[in-house]
Coordinates of C-alpha atoms and ligand atoms in Angstrom, one line a residue:
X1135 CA 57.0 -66.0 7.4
X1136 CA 58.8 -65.5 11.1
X1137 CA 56.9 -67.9 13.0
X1138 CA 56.7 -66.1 16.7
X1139 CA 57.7 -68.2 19.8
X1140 CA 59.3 -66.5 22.0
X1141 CA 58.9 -66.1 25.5
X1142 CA 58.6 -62.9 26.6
X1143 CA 59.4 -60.8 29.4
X1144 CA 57.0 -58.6 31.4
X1145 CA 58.5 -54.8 31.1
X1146 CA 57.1 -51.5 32.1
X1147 CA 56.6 -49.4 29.3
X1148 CA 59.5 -49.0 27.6
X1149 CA 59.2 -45.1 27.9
X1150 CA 56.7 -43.4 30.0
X1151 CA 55.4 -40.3 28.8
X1152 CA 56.0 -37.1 30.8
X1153 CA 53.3 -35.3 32.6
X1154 CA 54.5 -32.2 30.6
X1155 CA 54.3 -33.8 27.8
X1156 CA 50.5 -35.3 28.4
X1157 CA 49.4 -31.8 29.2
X1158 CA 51.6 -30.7 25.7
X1159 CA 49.8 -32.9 23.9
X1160 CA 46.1 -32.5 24.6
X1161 CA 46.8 -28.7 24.0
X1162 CA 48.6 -29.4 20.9
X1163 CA 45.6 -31.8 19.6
X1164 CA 42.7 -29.6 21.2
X1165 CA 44.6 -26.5 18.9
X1166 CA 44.4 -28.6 15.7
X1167 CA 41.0 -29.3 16.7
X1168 CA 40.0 -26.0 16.5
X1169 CA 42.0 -24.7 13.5
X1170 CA 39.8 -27.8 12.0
X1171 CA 43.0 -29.3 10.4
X1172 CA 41.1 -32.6 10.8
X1173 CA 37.9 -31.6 9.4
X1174 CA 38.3 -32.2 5.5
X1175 CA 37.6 -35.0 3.6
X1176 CA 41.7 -34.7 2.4
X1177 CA 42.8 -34.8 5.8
X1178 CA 41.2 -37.5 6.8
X1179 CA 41.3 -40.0 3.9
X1180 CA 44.9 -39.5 3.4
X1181 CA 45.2 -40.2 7.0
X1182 CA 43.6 -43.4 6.7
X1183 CA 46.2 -44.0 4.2
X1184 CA 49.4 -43.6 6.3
X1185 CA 47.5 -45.8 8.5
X1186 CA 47.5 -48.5 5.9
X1187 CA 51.0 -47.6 5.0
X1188 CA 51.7 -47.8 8.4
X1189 CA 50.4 -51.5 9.1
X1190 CA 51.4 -52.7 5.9
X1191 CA 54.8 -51.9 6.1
X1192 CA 55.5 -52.8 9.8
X1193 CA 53.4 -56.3 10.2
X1194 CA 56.9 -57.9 11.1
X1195 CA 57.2 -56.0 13.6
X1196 CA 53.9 -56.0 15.6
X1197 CA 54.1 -60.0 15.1
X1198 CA 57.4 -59.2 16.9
X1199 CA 56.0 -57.7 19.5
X1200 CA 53.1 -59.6 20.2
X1201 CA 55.4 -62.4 20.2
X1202 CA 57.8 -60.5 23.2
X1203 CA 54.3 -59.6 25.2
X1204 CA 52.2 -62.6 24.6
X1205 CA 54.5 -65.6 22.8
X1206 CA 51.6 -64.9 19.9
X1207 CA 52.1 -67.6 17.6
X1208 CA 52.1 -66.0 13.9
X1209 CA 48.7 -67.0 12.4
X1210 CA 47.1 -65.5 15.6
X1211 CA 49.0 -62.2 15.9
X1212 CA 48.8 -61.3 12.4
X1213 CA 45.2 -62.5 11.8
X1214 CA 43.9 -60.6 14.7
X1215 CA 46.0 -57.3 14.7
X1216 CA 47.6 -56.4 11.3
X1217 CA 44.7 -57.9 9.5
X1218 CA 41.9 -56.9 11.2
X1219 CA 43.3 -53.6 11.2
X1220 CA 44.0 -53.2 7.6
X1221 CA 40.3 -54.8 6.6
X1222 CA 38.8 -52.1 8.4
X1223 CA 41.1 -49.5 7.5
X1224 CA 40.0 -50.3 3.8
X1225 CA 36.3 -50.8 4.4
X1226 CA 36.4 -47.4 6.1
X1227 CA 37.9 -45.4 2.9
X1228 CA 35.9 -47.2 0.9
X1229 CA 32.7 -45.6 2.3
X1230 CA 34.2 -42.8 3.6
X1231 CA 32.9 -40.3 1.2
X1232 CA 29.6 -41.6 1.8
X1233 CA 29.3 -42.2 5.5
X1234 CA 30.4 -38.0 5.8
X1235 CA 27.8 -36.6 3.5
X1236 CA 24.6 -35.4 5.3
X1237 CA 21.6 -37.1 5.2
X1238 CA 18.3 -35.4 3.9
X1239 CA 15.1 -36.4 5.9
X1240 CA 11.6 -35.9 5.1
X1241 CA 10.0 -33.0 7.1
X1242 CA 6.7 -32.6 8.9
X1243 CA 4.2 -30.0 7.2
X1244 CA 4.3 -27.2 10.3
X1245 CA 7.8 -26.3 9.0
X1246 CA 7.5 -26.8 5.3
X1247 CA 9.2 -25.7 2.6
X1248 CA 12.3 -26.8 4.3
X1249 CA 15.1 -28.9 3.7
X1250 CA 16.1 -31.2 6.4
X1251 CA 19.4 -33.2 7.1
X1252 CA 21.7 -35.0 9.3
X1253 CA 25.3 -33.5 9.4
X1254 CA 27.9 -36.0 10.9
X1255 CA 30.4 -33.5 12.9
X1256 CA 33.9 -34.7 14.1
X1257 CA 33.3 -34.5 18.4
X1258 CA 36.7 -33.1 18.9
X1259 CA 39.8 -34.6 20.6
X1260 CA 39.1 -38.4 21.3
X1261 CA 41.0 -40.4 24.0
X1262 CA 41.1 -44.1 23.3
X1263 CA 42.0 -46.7 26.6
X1264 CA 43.6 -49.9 25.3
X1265 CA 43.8 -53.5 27.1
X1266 CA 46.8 -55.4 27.0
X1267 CA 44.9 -59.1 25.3
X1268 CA 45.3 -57.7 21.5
X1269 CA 47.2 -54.6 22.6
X1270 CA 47.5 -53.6 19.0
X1271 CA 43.9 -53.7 17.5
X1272 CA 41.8 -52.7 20.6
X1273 CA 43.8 -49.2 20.9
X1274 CA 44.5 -48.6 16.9
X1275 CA 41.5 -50.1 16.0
X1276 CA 39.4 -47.4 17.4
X1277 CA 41.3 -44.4 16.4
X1278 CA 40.5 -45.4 12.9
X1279 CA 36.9 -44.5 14.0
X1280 CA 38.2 -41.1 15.6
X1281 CA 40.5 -40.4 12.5
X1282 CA 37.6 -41.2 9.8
X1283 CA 35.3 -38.9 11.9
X1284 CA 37.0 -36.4 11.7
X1285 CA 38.6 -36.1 15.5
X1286 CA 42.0 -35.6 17.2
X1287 CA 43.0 -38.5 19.0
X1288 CA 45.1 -39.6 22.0
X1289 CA 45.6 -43.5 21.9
X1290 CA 46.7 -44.7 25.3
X1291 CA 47.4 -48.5 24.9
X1292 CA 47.7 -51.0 27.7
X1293 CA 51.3 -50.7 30.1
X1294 CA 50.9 -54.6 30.5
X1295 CA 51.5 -55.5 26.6
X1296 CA 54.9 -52.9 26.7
X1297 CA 56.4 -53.5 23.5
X1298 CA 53.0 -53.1 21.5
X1299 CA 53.0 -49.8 23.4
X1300 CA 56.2 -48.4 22.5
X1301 CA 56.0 -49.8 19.1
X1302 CA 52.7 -48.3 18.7
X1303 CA 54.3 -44.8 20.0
X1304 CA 57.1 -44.8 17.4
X1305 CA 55.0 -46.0 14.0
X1306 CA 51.8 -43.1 15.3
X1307 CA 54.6 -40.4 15.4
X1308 CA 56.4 -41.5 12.3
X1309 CA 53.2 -42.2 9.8
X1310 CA 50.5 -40.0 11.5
X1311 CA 49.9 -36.0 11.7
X1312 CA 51.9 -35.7 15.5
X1313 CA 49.6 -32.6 15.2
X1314 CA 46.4 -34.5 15.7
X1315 CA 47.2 -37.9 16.4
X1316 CA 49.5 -39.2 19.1
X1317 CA 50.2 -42.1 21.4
X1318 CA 50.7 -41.4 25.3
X1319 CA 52.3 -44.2 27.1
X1320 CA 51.7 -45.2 30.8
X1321 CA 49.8 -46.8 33.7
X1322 CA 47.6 -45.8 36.2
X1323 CA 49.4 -42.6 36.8
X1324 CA 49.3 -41.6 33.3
X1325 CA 45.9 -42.7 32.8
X1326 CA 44.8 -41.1 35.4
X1327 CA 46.1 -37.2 34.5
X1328 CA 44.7 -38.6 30.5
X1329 CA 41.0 -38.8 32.3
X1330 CA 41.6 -35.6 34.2
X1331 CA 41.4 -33.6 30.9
X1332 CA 38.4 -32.5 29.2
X1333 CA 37.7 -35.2 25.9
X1334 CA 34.8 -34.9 24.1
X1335 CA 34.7 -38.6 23.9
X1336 CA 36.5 -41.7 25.8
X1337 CA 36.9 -45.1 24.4
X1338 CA 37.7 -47.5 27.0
X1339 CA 38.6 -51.2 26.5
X1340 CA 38.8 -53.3 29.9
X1341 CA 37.6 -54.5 33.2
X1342 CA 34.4 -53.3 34.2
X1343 CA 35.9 -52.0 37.6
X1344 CA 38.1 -49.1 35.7
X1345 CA 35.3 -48.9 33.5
X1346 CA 34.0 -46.9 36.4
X1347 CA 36.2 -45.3 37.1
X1348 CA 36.7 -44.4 33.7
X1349 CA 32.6 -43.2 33.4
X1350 CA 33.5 -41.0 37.3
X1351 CA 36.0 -39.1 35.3
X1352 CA 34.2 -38.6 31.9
X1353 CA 31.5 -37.3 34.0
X1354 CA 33.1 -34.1 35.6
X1355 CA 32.9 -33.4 31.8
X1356 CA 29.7 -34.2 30.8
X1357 CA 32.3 -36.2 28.3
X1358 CA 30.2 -39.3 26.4
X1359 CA 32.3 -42.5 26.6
X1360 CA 32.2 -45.9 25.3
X1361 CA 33.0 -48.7 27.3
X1362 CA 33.8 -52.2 25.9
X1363 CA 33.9 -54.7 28.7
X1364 CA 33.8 -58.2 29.4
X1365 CA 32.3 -60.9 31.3
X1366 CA 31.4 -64.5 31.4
X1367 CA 30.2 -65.4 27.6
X1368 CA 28.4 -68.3 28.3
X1369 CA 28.2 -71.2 25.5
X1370 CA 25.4 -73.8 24.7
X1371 CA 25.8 -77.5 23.6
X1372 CA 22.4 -78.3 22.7
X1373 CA 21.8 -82.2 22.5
X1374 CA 20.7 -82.1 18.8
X1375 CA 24.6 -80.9 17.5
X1376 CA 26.9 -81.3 15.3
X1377 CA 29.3 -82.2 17.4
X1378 CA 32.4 -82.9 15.6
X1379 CA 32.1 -79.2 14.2
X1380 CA 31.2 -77.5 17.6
X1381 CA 33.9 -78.9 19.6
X1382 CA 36.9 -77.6 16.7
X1383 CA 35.1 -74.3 17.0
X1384 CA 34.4 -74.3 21.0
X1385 CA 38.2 -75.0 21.2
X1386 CA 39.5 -72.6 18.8
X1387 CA 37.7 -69.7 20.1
X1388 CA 38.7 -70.7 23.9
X1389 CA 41.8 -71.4 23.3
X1390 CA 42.9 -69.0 20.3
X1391 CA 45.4 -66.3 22.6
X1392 CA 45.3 -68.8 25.5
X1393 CA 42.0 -67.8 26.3
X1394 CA 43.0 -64.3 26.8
X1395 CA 39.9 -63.1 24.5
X1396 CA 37.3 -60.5 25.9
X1397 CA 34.8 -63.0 23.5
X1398 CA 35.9 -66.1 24.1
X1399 CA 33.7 -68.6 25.4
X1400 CA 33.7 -68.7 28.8
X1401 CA 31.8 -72.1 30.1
X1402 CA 30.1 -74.1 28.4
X1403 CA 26.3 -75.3 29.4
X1404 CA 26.0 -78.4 27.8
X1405 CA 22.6 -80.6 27.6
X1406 CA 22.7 -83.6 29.8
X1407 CA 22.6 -85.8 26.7
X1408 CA 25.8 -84.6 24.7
X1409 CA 28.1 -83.9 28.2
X1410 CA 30.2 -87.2 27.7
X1411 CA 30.6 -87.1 24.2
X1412 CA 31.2 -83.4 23.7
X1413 CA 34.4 -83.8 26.7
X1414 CA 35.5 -86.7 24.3
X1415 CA 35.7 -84.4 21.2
X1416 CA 36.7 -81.3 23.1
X1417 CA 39.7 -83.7 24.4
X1418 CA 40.4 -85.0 20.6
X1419 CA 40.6 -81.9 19.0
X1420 CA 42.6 -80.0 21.5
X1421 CA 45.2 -83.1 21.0
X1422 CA 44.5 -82.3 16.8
X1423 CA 44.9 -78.7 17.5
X1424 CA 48.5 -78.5 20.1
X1425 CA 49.5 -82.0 19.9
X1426 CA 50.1 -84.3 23.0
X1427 CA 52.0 -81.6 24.6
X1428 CA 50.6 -78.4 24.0
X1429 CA 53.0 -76.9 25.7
X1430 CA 56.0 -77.5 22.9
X1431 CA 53.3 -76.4 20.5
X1432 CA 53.8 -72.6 18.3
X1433 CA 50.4 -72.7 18.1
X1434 CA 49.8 -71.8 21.8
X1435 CA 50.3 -68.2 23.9
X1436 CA 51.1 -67.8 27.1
X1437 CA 49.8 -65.9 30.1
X1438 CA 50.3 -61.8 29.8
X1439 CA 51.8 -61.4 33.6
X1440 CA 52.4 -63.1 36.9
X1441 CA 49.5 -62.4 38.3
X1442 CA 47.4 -63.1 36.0
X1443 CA 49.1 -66.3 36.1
X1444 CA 48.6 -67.3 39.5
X1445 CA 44.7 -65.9 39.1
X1446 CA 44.3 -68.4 36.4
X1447 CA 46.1 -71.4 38.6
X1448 CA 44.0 -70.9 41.5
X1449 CA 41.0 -71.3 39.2
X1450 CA 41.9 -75.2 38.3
X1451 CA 41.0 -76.6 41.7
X1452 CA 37.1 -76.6 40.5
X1453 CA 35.6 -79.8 39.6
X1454 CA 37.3 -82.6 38.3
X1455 CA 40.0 -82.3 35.5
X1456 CA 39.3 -83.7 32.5
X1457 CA 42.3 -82.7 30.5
X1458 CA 45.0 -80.0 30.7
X1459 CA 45.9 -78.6 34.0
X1460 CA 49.3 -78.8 34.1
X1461 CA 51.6 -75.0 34.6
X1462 CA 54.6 -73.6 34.4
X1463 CA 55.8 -70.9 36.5
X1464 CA 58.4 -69.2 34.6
X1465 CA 56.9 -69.5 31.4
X1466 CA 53.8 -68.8 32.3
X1467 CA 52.3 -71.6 30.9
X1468 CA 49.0 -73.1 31.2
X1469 CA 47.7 -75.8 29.6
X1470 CA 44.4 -75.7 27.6
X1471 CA 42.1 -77.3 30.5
X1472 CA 38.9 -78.6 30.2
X1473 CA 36.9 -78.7 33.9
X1474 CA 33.9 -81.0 34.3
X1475 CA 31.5 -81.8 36.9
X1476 CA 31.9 -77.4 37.6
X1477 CA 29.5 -76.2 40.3
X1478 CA 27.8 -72.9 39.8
X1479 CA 29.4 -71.8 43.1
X1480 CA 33.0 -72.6 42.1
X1481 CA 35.1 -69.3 42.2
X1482 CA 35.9 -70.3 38.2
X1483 CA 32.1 -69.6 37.7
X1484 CA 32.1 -66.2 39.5
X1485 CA 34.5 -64.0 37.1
X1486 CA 35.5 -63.7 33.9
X1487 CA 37.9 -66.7 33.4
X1488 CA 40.2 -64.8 30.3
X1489 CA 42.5 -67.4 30.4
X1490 CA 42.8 -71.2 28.6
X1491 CA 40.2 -72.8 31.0
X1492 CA 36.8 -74.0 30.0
X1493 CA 34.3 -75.4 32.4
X1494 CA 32.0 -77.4 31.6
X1495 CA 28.7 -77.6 33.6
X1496 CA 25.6 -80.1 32.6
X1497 CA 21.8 -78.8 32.1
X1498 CA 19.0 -80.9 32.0
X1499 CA 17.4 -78.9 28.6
X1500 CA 18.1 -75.6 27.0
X1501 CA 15.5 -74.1 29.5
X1502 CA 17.5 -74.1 32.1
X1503 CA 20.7 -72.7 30.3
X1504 CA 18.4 -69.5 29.9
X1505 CA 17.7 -69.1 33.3
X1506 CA 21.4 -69.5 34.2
X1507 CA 22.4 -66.9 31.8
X1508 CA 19.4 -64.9 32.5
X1509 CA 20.0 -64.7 36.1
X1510 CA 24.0 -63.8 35.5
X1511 CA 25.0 -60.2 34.3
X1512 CA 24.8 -59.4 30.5
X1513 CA 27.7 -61.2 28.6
X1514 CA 29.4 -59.4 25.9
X1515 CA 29.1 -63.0 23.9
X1516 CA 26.3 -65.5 23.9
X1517 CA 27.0 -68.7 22.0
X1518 CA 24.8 -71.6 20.8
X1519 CA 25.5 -74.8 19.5
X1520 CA 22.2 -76.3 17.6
X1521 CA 21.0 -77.7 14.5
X1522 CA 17.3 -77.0 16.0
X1523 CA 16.2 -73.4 14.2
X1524 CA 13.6 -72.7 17.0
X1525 CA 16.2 -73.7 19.8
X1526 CA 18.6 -70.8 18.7
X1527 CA 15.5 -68.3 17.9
X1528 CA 14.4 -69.3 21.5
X1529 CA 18.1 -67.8 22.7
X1530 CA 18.5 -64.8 20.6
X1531 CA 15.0 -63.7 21.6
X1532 CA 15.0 -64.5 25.4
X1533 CA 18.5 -63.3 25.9
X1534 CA 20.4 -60.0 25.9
X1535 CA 24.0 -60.0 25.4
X1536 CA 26.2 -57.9 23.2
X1537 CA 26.4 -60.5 20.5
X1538 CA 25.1 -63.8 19.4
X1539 CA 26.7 -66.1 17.3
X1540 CA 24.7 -69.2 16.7
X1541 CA 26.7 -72.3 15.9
X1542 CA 30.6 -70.5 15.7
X1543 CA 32.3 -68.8 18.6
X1544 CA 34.4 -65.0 18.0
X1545 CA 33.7 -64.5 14.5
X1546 CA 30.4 -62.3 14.6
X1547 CA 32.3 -60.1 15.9
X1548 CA 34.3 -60.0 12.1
X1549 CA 31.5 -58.5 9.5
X1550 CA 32.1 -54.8 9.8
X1551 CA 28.8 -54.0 9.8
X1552 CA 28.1 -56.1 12.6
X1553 CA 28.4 -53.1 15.6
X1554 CA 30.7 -54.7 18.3
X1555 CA 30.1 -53.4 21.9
X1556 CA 28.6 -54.9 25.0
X1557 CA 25.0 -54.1 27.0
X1558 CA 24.7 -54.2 30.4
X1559 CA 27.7 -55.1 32.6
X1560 CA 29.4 -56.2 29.6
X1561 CA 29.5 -52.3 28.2
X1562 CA 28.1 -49.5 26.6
X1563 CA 28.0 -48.3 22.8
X1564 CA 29.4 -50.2 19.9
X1565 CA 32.3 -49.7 17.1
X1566 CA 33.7 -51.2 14.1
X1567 CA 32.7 -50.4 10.2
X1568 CA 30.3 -47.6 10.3
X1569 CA 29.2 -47.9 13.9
X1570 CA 33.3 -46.4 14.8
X1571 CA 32.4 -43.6 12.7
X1572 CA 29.2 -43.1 14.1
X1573 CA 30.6 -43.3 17.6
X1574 CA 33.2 -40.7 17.2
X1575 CA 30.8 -37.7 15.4
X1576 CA 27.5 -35.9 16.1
X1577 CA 24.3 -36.5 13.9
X1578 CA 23.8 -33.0 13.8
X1579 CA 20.2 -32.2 12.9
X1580 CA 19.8 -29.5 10.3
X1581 CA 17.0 -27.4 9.2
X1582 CA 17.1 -25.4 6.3
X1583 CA 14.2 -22.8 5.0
X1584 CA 13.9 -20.6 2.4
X1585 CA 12.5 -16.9 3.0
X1586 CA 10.6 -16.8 0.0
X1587 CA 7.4 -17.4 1.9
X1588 CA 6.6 -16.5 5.0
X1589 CA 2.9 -16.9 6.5
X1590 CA 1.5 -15.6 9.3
X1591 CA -0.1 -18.2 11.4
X1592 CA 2.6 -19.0 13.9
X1593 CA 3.2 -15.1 14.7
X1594 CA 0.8 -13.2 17.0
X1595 CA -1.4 -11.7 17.3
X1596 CA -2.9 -15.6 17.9
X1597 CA -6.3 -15.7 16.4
X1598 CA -9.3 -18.6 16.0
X1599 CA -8.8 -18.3 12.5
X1600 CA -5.2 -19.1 12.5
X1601 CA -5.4 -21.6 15.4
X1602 CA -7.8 -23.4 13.0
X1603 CA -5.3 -23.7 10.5
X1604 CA -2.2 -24.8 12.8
X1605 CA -4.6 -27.6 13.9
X1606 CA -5.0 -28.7 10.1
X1607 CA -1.8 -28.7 9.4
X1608 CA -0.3 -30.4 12.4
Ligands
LIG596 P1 44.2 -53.5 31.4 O1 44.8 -53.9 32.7 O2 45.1 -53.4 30.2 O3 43.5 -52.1 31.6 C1 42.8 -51.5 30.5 C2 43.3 -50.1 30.4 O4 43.0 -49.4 31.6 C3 44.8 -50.0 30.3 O5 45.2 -49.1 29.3 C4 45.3 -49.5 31.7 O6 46.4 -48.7 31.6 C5 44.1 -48.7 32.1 N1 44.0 -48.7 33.6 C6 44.3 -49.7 34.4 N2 44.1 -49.3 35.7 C7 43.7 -48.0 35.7 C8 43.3 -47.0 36.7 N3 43.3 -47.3 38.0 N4 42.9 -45.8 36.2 C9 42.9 -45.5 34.9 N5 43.2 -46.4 34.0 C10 43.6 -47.6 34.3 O7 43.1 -54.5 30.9 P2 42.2 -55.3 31.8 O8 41.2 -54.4 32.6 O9 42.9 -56.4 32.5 O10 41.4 -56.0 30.6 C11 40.8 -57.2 30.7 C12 39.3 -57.0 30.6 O11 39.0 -56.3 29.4 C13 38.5 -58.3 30.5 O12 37.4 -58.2 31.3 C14 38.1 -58.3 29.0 O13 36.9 -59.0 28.8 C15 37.9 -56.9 28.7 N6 38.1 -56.7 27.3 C16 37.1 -56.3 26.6 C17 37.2 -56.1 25.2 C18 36.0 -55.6 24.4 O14 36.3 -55.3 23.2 N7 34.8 -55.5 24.9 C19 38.4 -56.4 24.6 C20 39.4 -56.8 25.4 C21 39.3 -56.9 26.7

């Protein structure tokens, strides 16, 4: 095992892709589409296995290049890209067969006999938008849905994470059908002639203001998109805790990509009675975790550009420091900092933090933590720290966020049949397992009647008699 620590460079994409050859490839794809290479059952399971070909053989190097775009230490590049990749690759052919065949339904009397079903139908040629944080599984991971659905795909990953782009372009066109799937590389000018083509679906992972802009385009096509956003994911200490346990997992889901996770916790709400004690822990385990100096640690990533960089340092003047804080410029560094005494109007409490920051701000009781979050837009994540059963049925009932996970932080979103998406500000629509499939076809209703009978009481001439009738039977 390479482990990764290398600093890396920020790039531009190693090799931007024409604007002849963005307009060559959607025809290309929407031509395939048509000819319904992708349709089969064949086509699309032996797909899926390139694609495990693909990650199996080349896990090396998308550590590599996670290491050159984010100094990803091992465990967490490989756990979070390769890996998760390949367990839903392989959950997906395993229920392949069964996710594509129709699905018979019971039918109402007035149409009877009749057979009716659900048809899942591939939607056609798929874009997928990727963001730079896990630059390899938020743009691959979705064209597994679009590939198992039967669609073309065009997988645009982020420009910010450049060599998981251009190592993403060269493994698509070397394991994949170039006739249906393909990677287009670029920023905003790329991105921006992708979304002027008709799709008949867009996937979008990112901030919520290109997610706007994103929906404005899709719209001049009547083209459905998904939209997985962020926000703040707010994260409850409640006094009666195991504390020990909910610090490790506070800290490794903060701090796991240097905070640079669209589910990480973003600021904790702790109860009045736990505060002190949970800072104490929180401090002890991030020394456990990165040492006395997390900054000679492997274990620890660094920040994906400059500027998010010097966002993230203007963000530690809130409150008092109660560990971490210290930077450094030209390795764009930041410690793992824990802020207390925060004030709700502290520009670290207006925006997503995604960065290794966590805030800690003190509530009275558990009541008031709901009425913070509840008067805050919908978080992707909700978190809650209790060994009280009705305390954590009290938040997943009088909350709405995309996800709950009671007493862990980022793993809910693991399961595969756990949907993943956001509500709200924090998104629209959900993927992984099943719900990518579903997301990338049609449920097309089907009703099929035999012509062996054929009575006459819906045709006219309408009479009493058969009006009787259609109101028995209806
Ligand atoms: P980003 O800068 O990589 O942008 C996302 C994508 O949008 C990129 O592919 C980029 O090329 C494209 N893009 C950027 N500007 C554009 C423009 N003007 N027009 C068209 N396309 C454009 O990523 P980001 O927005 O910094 O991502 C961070 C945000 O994403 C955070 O809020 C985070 O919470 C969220 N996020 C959500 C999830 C999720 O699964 N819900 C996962 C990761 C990140």
């Amino acid at each position: 095992m390479t482990v990764a620590a290398t600093t890396h460079q920020a790039t531009g994409p190693a090799r931007l892709t024409t604007d002849h050859e963005i307009l060559a490839t959607t025809e290309v794809l929407r031509g395939s589409f048509e000819a319904g290479v992708t349709r089969s059952y064949e086509w699309r399971s032996q797909q899926l296995r390139q694609f495990i070909r693909m990650v199996d053989e080349n896990q090396q190097a998308m550590v590599d290049a996670l290491a050159h775009d984010l100094s990803k230490p091992y465990f967490e590049a490989w756990s979070a890209e390769p890996q998760f990749l390949k367990a839903e690759l392989t959950h997906t052919l395993k229920h392949l067969a069964r996710w594509m065949k129709p699905r018979r339904v019971s039918v109402s009397m007035a149409v009877q006999p009749a057979r009716g079903y659900i048809q899942p139908e591939p939607l056609g040629v798929a874009l997928v938008i990727g963001a730079w944080n896990y630059p390899i599984q938020l743009s691959l991971g979705p064209a597994i849905g679009a590939i198992a659905a039967g669609n073309c795909v065009v997988i645009k990953p982020s420009e910010l994470a450049s060599a998981s782009s251009e190592l993403q372009r060269r493994l698509v066109d070397k394991y994949l059908d170039r006739e249906a799937v393909r990677v287009v590389e670029g920023g905003v000018a790329e991105t921006s002639l992708l979304l002027e083509q008709r799709w008949d679906h867009i996937f979008y992972t990112g901030g919520g203001a290109i997610g706007k802009v994103v929906m404005a385009a899709a719209a001049k096509h009547l083209t459905p998109v998904t939209l997985e956003l962020g926000g703040k994911s707010p994260c409850i200490v409640d006094q009666d805790v195991d504390l020990e346990t909910a610090a490790r997992r506070i800290v490794w889901g903060r701090f796991f990509n240097a905070g640079q996770t669209c589910v990480a916790p973003d600021y904790i709400l702790a109860h009045e009675a736990v505060e002190e004690p949970l800072i104490a822990k929180l401090k002890q385990v991030l020394k456990e975790f990165y040492g006395a100096d997390p900054k000679a640690s492997r274990d620890f990533a660094r920040i994906i550009n400059e500027r998010h960089f010097q966002r993230l340092k203007k963000l530690l003047g809130a409150g008092e420091v109660a560990v971490g804080g210290e930077t450094d410029e030209a390795e764009r560094y930041i410690a793992p900092t824990i802020l207390r005494n925060v004030k709700e109007t502290d520009p670290v409490m207006e925006d997503e933090i995604f960065g290794p920051i966590l805030p800690v701000i003190k509530v009275p009781n558990v009541d008031h933590a709901l009425r913070f979050i509840n008067s805050r837009p919908k978080p992707l994540a909700l978190y809650v720290f209790t060994k009280d059963k009705q305390v954590s049925a009290k938040v997943v009932e009088r909350t709405s966020s995309g996800g709950v996970c009671i007493n862990d932080a980022i793993s809910h979103m693991l399961p595969p049949d756990l949907p993943f998406g956001g509500v709200g500000a924090s998104g629209m629509g959900a993927y992984h397992g099943k719900r990518s499939f579903d997301t990338f076809s049609h449920q097309k209703s089907v009703l099929d009647k035999p012509t062996f009978v054929d009575p006459a009481l819906r045709y006219p001439p309408y009479t009493e008699e058969k009006l009787k009738w259609v109101r028995r039977l209806l």
